Coordinates of C-alpha atoms (C1' of nucleotides) in Angstrom, one line a residue:
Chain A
X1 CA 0.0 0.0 0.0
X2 CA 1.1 3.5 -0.5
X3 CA 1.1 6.5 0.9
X4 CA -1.9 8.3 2.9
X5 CA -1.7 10.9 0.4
X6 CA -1.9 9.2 -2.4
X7 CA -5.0 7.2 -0.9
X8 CA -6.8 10.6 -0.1
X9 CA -5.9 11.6 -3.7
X10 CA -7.6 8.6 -4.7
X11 CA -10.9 8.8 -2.6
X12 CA -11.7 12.6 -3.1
X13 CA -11.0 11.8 -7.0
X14 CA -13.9 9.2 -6.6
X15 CA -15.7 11.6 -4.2
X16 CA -15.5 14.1 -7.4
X17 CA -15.9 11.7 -10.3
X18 CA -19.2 10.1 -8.8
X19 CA -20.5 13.1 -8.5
X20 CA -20.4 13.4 -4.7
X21 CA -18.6 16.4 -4.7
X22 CA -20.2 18.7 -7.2
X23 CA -17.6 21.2 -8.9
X24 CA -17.2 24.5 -7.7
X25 CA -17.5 23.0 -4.1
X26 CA -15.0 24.3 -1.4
X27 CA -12.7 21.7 -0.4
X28 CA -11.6 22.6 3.5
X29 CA -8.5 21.3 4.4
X30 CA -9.9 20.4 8.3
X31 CA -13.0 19.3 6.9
X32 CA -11.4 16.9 5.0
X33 CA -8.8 15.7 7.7
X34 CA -11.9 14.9 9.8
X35 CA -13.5 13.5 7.8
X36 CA -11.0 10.8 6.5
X37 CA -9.3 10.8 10.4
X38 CA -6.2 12.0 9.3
X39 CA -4.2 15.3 9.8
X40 CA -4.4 18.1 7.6
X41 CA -0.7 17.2 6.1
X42 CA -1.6 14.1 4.0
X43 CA -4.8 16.3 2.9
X44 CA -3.0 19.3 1.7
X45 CA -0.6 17.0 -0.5
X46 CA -4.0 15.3 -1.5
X47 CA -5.1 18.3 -2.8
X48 CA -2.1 19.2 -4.7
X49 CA -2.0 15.9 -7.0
X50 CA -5.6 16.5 -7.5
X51 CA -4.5 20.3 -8.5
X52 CA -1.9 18.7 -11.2
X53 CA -4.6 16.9 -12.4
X54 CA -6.8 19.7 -13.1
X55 CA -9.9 17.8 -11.2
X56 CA -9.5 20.8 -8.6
X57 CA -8.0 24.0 -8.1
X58 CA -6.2 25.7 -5.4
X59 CA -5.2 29.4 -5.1
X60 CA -3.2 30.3 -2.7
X61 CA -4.5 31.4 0.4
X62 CA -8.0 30.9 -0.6
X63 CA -8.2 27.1 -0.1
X64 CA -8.9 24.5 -2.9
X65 CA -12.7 24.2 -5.2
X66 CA -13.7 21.1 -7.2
X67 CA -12.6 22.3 -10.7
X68 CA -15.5 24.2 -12.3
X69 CA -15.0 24.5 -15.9
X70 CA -16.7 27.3 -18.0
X71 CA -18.3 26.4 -20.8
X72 CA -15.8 27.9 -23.0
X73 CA -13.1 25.7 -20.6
X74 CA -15.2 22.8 -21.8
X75 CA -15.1 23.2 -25.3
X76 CA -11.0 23.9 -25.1
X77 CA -10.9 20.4 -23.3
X78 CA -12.8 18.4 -25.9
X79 CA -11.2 20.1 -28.8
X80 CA -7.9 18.8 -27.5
X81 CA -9.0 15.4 -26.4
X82 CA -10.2 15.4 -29.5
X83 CA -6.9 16.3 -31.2
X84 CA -4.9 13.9 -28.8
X85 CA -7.2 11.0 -29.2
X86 CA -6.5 12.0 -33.3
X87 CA -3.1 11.5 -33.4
X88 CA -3.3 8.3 -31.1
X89 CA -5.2 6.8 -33.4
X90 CA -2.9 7.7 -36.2
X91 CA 0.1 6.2 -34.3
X92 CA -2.3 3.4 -33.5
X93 CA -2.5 2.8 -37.1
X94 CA 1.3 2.8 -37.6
X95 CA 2.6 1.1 -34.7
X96 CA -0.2 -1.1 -33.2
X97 CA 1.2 -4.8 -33.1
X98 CA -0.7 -7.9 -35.3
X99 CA -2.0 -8.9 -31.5
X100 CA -3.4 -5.5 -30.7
X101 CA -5.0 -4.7 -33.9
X102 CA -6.8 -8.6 -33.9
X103 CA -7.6 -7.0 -29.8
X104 CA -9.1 -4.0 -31.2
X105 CA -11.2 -6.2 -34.1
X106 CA -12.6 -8.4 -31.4
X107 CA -13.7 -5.8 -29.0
X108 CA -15.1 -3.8 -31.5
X109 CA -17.0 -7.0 -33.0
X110 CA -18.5 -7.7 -28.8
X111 CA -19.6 -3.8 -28.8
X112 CA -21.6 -4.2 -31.3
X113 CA -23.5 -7.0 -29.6
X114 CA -23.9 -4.6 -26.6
X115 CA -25.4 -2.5 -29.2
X116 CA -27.7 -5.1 -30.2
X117 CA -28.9 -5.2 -26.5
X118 CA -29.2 -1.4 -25.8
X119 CA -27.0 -2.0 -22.4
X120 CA -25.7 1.8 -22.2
X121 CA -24.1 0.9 -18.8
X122 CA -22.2 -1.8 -20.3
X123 CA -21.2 -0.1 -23.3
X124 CA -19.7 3.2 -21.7
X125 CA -17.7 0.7 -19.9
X126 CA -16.2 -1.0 -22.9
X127 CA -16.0 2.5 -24.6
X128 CA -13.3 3.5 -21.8
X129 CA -11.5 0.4 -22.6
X130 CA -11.9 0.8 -26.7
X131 CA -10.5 4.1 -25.9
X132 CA -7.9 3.2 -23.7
X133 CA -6.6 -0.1 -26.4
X134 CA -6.0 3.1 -28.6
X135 CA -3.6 5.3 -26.1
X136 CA -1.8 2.0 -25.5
X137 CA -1.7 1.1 -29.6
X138 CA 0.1 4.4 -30.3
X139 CA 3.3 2.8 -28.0
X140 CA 4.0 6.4 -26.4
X141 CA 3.4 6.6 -22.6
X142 CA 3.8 10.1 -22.1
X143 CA 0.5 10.8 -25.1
X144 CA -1.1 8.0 -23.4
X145 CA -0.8 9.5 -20.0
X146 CA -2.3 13.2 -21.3
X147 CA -4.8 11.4 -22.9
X148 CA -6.0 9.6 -20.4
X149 CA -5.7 12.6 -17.9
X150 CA -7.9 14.9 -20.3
X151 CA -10.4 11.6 -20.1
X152 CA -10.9 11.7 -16.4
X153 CA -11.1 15.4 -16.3
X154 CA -14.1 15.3 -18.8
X155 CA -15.5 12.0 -17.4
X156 CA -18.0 14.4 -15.0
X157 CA -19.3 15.7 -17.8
X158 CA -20.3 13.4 -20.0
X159 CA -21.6 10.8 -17.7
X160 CA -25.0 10.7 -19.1
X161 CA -23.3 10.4 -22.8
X162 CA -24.9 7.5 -24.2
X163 CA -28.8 8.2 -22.9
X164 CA -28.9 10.4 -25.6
X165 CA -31.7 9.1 -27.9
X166 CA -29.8 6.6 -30.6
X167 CA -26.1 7.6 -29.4
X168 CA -25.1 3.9 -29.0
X169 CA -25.2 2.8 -32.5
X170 CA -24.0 6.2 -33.9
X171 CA -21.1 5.7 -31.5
X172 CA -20.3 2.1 -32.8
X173 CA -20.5 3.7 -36.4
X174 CA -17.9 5.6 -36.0
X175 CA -15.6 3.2 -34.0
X176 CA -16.3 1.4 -37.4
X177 CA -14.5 3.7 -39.3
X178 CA -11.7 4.3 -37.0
X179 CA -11.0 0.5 -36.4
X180 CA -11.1 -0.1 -40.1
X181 CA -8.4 2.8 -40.8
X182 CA -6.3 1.3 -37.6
X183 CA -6.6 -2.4 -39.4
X184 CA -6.0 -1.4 -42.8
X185 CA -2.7 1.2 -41.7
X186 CA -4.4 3.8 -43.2
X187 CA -2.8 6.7 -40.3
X188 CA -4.3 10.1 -42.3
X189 CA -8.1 8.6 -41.8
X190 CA -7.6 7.1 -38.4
X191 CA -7.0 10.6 -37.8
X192 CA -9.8 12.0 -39.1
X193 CA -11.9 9.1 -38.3
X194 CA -11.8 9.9 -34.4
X195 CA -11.4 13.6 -34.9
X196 CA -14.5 12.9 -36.4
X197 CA -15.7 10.6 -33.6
X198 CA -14.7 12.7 -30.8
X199 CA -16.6 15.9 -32.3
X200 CA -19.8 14.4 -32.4
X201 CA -19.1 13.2 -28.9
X202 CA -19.0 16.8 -27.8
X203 CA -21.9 18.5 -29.6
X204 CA -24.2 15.6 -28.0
X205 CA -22.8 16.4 -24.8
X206 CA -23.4 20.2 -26.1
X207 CA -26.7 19.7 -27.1
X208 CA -27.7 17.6 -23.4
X209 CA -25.9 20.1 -21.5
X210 CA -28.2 22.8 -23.5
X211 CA -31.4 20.6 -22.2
X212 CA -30.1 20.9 -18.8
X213 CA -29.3 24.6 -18.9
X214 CA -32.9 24.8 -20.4
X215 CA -34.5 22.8 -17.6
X216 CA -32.3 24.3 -15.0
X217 CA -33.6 28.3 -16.0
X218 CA -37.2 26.7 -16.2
X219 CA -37.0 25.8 -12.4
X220 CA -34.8 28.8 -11.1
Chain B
X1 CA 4.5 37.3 -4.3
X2 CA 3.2 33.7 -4.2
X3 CA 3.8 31.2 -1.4
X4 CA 7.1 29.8 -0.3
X5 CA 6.5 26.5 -1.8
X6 CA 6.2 28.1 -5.4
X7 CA 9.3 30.2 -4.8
X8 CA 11.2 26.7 -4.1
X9 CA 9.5 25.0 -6.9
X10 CA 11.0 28.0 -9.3
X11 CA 14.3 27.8 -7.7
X12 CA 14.5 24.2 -7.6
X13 CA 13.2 24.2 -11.4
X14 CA 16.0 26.7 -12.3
X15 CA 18.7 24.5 -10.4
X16 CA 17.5 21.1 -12.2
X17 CA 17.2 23.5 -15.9
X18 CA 20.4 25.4 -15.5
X19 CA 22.3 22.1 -15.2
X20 CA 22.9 22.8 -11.6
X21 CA 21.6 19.5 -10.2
X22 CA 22.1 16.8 -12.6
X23 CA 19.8 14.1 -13.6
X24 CA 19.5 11.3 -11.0
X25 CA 21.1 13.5 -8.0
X26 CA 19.0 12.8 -4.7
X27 CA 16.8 15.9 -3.5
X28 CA 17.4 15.5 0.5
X29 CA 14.1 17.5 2.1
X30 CA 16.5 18.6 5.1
X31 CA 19.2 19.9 3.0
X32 CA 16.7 21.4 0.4
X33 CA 15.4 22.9 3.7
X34 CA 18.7 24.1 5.2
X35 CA 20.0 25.8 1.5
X36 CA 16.6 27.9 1.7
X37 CA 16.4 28.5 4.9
X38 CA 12.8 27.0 5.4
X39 CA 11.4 23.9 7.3
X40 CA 11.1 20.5 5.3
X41 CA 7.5 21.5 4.9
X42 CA 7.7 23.8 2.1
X43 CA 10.2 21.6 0.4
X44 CA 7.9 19.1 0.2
X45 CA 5.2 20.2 -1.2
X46 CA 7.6 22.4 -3.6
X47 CA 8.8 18.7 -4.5
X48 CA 5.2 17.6 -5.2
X49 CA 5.0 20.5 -7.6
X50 CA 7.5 19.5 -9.7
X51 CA 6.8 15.7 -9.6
X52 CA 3.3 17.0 -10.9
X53 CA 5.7 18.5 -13.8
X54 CA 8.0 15.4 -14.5
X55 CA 10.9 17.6 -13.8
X56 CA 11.8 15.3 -11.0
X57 CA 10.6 11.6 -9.4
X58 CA 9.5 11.3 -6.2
X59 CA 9.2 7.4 -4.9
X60 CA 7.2 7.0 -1.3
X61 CA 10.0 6.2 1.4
X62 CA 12.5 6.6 -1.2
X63 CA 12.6 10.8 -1.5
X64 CA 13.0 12.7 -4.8
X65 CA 15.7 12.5 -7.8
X66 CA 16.1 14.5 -10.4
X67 CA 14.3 13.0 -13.7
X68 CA 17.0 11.0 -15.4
X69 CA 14.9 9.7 -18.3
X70 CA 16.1 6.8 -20.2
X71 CA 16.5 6.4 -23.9
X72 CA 13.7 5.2 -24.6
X73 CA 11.6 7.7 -22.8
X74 CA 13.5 10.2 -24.6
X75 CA 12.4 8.7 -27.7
X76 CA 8.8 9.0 -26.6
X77 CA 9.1 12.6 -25.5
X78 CA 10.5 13.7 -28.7
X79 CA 7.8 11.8 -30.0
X80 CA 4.9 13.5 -28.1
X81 CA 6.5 16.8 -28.4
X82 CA 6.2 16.6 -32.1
X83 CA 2.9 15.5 -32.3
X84 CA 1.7 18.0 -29.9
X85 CA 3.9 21.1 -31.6
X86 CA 2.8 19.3 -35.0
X87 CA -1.4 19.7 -33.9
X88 CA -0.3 23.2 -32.8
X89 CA 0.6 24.0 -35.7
X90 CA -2.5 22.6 -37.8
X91 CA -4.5 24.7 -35.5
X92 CA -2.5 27.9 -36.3
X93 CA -3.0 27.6 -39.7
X94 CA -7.0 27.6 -39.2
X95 CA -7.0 29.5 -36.3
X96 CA -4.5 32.5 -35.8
X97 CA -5.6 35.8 -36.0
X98 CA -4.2 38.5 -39.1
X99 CA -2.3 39.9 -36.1
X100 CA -1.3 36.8 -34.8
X101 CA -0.1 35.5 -38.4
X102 CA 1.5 39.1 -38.8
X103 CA 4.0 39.0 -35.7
X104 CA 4.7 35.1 -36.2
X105 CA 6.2 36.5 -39.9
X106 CA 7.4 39.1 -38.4
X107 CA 9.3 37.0 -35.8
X108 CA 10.4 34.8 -38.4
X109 CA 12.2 37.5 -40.8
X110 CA 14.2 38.8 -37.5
X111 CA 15.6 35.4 -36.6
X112 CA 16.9 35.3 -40.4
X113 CA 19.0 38.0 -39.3
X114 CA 20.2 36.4 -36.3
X115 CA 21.1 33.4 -38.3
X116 CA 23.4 35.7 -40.2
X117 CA 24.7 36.8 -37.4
X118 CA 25.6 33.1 -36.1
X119 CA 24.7 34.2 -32.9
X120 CA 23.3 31.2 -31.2
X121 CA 22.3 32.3 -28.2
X122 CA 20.3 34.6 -29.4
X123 CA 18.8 32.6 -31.8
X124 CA 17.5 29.9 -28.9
X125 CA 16.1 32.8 -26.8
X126 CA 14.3 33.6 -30.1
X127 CA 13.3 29.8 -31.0
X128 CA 11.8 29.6 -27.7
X129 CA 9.7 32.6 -28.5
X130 CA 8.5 31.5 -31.7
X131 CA 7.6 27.6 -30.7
X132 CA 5.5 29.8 -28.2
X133 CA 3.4 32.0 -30.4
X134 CA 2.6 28.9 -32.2
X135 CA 1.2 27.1 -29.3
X136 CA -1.1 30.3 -28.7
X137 CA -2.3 30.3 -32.0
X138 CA -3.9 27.4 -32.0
X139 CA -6.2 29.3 -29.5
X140 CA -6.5 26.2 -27.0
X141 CA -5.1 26.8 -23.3
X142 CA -4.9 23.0 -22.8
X143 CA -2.8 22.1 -25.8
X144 CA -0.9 25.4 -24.7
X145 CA -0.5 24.0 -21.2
X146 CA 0.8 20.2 -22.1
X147 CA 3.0 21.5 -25.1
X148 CA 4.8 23.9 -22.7
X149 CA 5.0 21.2 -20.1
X150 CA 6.7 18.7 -22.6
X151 CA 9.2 22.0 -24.0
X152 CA 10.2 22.1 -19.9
X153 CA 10.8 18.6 -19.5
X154 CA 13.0 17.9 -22.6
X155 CA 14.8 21.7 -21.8
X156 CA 17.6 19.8 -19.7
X157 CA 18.4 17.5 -23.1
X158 CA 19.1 20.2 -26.0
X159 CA 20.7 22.9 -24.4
X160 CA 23.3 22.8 -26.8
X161 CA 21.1 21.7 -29.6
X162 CA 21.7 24.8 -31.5
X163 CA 25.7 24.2 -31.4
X164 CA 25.6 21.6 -34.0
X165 CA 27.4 22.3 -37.1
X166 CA 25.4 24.3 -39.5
X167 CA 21.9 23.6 -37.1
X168 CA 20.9 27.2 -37.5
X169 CA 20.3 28.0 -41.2
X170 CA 18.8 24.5 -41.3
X171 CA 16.8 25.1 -38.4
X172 CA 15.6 28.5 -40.2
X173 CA 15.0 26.9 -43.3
X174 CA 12.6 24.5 -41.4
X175 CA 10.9 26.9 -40.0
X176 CA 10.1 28.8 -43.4
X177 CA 7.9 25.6 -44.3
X178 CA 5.9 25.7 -41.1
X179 CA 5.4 29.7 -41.4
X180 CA 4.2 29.8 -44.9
X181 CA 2.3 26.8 -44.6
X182 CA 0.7 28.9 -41.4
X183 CA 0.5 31.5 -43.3
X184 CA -1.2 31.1 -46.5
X185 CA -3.8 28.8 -43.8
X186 CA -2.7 25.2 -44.9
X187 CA -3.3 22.9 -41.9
X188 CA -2.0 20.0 -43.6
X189 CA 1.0 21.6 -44.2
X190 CA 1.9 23.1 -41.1
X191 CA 1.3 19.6 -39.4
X192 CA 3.7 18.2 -41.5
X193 CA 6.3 20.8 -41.5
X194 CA 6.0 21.4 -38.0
X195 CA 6.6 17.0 -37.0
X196 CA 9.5 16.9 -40.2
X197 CA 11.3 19.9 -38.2
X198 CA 10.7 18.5 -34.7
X199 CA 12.1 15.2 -35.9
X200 CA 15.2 17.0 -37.2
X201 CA 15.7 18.2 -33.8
X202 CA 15.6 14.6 -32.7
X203 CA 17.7 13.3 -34.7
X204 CA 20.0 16.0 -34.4
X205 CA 19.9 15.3 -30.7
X206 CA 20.6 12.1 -31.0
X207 CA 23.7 12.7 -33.1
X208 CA 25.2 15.0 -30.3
X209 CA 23.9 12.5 -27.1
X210 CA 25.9 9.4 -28.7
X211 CA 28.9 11.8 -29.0
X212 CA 28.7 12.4 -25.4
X213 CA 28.1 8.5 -24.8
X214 CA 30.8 8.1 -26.6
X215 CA 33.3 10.5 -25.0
X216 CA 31.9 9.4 -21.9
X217 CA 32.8 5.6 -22.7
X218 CA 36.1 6.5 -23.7
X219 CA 36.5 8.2 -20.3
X220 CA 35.3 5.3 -18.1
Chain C
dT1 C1' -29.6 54.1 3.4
dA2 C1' -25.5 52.9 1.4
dT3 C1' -20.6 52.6 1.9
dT4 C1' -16.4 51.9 4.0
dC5 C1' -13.5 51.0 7.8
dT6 C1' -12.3 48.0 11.6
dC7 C1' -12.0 44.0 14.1
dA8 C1' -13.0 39.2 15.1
dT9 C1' -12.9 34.7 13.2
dA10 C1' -11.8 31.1 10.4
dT11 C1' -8.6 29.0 7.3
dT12 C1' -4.4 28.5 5.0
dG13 C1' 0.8 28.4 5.2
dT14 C1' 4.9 27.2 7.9
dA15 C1' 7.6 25.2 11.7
dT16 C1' 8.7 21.6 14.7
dG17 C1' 8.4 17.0 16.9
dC18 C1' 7.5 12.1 16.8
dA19 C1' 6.9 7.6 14.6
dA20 C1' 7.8 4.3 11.0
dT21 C1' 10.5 2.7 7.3
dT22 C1' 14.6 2.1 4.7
dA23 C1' 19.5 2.5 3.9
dT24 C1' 24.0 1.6 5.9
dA25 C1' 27.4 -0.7 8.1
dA26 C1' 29.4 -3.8 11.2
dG27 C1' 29.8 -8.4 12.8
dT28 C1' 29.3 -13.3 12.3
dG29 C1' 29.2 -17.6 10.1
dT30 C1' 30.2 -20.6 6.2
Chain D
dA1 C1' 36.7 -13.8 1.0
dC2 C1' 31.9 -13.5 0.6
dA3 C1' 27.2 -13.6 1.9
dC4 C1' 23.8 -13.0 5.4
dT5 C1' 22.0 -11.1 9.6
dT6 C1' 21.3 -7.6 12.8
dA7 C1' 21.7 -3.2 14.7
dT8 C1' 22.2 1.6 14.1
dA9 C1' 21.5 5.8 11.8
dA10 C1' 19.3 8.7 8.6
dT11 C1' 15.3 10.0 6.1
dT12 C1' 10.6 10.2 5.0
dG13 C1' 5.6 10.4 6.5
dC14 C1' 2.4 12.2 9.6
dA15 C1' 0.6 14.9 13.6
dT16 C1' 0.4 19.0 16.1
dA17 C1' 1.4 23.9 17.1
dC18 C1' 2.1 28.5 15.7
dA19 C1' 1.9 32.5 12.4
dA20 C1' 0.0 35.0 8.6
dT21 C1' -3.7 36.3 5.7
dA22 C1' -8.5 36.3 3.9
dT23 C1' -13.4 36.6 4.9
dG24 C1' -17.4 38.3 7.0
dA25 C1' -20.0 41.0 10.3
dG26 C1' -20.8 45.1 12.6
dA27 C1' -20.4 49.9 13.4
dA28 C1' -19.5 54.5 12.1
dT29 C1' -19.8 58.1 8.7
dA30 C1' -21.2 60.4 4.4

DNA sequence: TATTCTCATATTGTATGCAATTATAAGTGT
DNA sequence: ACACTTATAATTGCATACAATATGAGAATA
């Protein structure tokens, strides 16, 4: 086992990726400490991985606030996920090995029986890991580890991703295109394939996030 | 002024980038403590800051050493770097402003005179300067952030990158692609003059770093 | 009544002390 | 001579105490 730290790191992270600690939240040092029965040393250094992260953000003297992102934040974030994911994919399509691209194939082929039975929990879980195959098929850990940083920082807001009416086989369209370019070597439209992929995955999120504005200016 | 902790993350930074501690030294929290004139406290979490950074490794139980990076991680920096400089770029061509465009030539046509002038200094002071505009031009803080984060962490390698025989006019030359290519709007272009360049510096890298392993062998 | 100044309170930043773990070195046995 | 064990020292991790600064309430004044 690690360090306390690291463990605190790991259980606010969850506290703020499930949702439990909304963003914009204050995040009191003592608070915390009591909470997890600890001092407020392992907390503060908590707090600071979680800063490096970008999950929250702590200005001096003025304590640390779950990250909230403005709109315009949020757009900056998916354009360059969208941009990393991109050029994953096209070093995906170079470097991937014969066992990874047969991986990719295969998991693509069981998603699409998940699409078959509508299972959006089940399918947002294999879409991390179709994701994920791709950081690891480029074969450069430091690409892989921004891209899966930019992932968790935009997992709180696209939770609800796949409810959107019809996502789920739009989604494994599009996967279509970009495994096919990944199999075939073809680098330039693995690129554009996810690009692609990636910018439709934001303006659903833009257009759900425009329903809950909507809905949230209704009731206030 | 900022906290103490950010003060010792800049000075430490400066230390580890000026060559001043060397890759792999130990970073001893009491003695960091005693050279500043602070309590271990503020070292530490100074230390956390530049873990976050990659400027230096920090194992539980095991205290902090300067980043030595093997060469293979190296590889995979130079790699990132010019995939991430190489998107910038791409995103400069669609996105920079007339101004923006105008002071990136501008910029351009005064390091031609520096390369006359063989002064290299100079001319990495200016190479800095311009990498940077084209990181703002893409008009995307995050790609902004992580491209100037990889810049800092391969800093330590090609300090001398521009005392290579002949680097500068070739250097120069390289950057006249990406600039028109920016320029006249072609994202294509720009991506692809902006990784070929990029790789040059690699390889160029490379060429000196097995000179050194060499020297070094023969020395051993 | 609104505004600003002051002061009290709460919270963060830093220092110090203690406990736990790891590195070091000495001593012993093979 | 070398490896292994054990004990000591040094260093990190955590807790607590103190100092410095921001925040908010209340009063005084325009």
């Amino acid at each position: 086992m690690s360090t306390r730290a690291e463990q605190l790191c790991a259980e606010i992270a969850d506290a703020i990726l499930s949702g439990d600690l909304t963003p914009g939240s204050r995040l009191d040092e003592q608070g915390l400490a009591d909470r997890y029965q600890v001092s407020r040393t392992p907390v503060r250094e908590a707090l600071r991985l979680l800063a490096a992260t970008g999950l929250i953000e702590v200005r001096p003297r003025r304590g640390a606030t779950v990250a909230q992102v403005s709109s315009d934040q949020l757009v900056e974030l998916f354009v360059a996920m969208g941009e990393i994911e991109a050029t994953c994919a096209r070093l995906s399509a170079i470097s991937m090995s014969p066992i990874e691209r047969r991986q990719l194939e295969s998991l693509h082929e069981r998603m699409a029986k998940i699409v078959d039975s509508g299972d959006e929990g089940s399918y947002a879980e294999a879409n991390v890991v179709f994701h994920t195959r791709i950081y690891k098929g480029a074969h450069n850990s430091v690409l892989e580890e921004v891209a899966n940083g930019l992932r968790r920082r935009l997992s709180p807001f696209r939770r609800a991703q796949f409810r959107a009416k019809g996502r789920l086989p739009l989604s494994h369209m599009e996967h279509t295109a970009v495994v096919d370019a990944i199999l075939r070597g073809d680098a330039d439209q693995a690129h554009q394939a996810m690009l692609r992929h990636v910018n439709l995955v934001e303006d659903t999120f833009e257009q759900m996030s425009a329903g809950v504005a909507a809905k949230r200016d209704l009731v206030a």
